[in-house]
C-alpha atoms as a printed R data frame, in Angstrom:
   type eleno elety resid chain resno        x      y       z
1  ATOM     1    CA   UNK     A     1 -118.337 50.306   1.310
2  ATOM     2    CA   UNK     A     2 -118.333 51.402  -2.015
3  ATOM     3    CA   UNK     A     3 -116.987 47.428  -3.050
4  ATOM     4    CA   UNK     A     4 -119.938 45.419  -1.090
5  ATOM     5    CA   UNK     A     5 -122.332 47.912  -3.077
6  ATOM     6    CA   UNK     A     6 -120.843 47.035  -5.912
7  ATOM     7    CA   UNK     A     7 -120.562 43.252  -5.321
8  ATOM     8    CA   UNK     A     8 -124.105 42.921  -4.052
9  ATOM     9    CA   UNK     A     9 -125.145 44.683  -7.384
10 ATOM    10    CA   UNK     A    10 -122.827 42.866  -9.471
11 ATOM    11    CA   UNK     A    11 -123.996 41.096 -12.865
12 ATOM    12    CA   UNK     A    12 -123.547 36.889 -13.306
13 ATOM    13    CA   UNK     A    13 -120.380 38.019 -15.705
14 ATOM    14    CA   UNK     A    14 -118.328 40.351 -13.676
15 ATOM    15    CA   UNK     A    15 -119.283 38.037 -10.561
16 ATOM    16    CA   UNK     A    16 -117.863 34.890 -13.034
17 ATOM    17    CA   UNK     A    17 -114.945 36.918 -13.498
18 ATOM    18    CA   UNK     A    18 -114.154 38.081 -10.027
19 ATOM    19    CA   UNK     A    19 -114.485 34.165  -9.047
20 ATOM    20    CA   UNK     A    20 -111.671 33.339 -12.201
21 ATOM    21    CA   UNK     A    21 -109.671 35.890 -11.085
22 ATOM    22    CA   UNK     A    22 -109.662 34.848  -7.492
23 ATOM    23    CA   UNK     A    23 -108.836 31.035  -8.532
24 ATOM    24    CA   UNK     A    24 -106.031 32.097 -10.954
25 ATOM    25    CA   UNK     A    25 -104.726 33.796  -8.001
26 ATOM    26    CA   UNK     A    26 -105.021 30.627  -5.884
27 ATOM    27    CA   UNK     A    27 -103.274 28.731  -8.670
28 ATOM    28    CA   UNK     A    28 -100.028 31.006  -8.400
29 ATOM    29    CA   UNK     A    29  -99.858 30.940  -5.321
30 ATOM    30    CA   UNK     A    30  -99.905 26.963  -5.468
31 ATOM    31    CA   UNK     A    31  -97.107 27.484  -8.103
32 ATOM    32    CA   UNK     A    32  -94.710 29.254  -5.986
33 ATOM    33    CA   UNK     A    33  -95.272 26.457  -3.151
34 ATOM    34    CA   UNK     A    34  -94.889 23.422  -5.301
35 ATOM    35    CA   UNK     A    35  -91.969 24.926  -6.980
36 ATOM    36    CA   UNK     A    36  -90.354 25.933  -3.062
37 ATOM    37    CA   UNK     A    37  -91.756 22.155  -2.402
38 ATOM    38    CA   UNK     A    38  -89.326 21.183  -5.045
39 ATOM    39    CA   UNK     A    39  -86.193 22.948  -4.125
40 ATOM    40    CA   UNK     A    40  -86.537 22.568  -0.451
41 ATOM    41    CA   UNK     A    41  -83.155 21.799   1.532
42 ATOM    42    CA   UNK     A    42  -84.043 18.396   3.118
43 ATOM    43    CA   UNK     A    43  -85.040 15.771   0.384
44 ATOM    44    CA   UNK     A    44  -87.054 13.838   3.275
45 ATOM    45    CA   UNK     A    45  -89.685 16.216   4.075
46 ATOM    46    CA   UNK     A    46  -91.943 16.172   1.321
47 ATOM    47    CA   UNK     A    47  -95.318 17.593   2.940
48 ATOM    48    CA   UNK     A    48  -98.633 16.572   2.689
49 ATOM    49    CA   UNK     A    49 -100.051 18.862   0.392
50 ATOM    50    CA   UNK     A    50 -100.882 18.126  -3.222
51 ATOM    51    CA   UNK     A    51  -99.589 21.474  -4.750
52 ATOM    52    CA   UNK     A    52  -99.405 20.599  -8.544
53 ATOM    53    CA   UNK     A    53 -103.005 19.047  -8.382
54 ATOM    54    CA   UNK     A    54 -103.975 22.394  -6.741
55 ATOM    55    CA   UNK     A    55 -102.360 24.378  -9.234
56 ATOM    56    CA   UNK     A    56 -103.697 23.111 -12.479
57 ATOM    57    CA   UNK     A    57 -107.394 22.565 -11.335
58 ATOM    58    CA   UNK     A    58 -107.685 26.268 -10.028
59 ATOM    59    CA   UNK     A    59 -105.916 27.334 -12.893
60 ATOM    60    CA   UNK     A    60 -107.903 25.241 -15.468
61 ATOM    61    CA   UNK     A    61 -111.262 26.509 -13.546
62 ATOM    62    CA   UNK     A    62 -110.137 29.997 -13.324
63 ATOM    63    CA   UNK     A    63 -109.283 30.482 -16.795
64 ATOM    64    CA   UNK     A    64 -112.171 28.754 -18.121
65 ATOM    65    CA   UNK     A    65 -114.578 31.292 -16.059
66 ATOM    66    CA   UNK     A    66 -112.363 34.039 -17.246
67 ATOM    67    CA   UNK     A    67 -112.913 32.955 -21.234
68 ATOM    68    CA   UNK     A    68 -116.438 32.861 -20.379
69 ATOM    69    CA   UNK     A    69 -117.252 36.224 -18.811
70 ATOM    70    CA   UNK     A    70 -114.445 38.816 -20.371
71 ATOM    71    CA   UNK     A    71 -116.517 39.089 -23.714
72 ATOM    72    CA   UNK     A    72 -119.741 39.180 -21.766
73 ATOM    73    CA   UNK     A    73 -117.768 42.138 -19.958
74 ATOM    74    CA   UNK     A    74 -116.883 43.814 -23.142
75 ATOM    75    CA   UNK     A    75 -119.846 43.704 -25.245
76 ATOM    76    CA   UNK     A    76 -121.452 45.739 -22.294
């Protein structure tokens, strides 16, 4: 209870940072599947899902929101 409080309440920052966080997440988790996608046993089933693209836009976006709240964070 104490988190949705503190989510509904949240500032445009920390709720910029949660977001970054969440899609940096996303992109390592995209990591670890293309790089199982790459060392998978049969060569002829590729799969249908564009892990690398994943990866780097979540990544890019997540960082980017993360550069642009943490100071906001730390100057209070």
């Amino acid at each position: 209870m104490e988190f949705l409080h503190r989510l509904i309440f949240a500032g445009d920052a920390e709720l910029l940072a949660m977001i970054g966080a969440g899609l940096v997440l996303l992109g390592l988790l995209a990591n670890y599947m293309e790089r199982r996608r790459v060392r998978r046993a049969r060569i002829d089933q590729v799969g249908w899902v564009p892990w690398l693209s994943l990866f780097m836009a979540s990544t890019l976006i997540g960082g980017g929101l993360l550069m642009i709240a943490v100071p906001s964070i730390l100057r209070g």
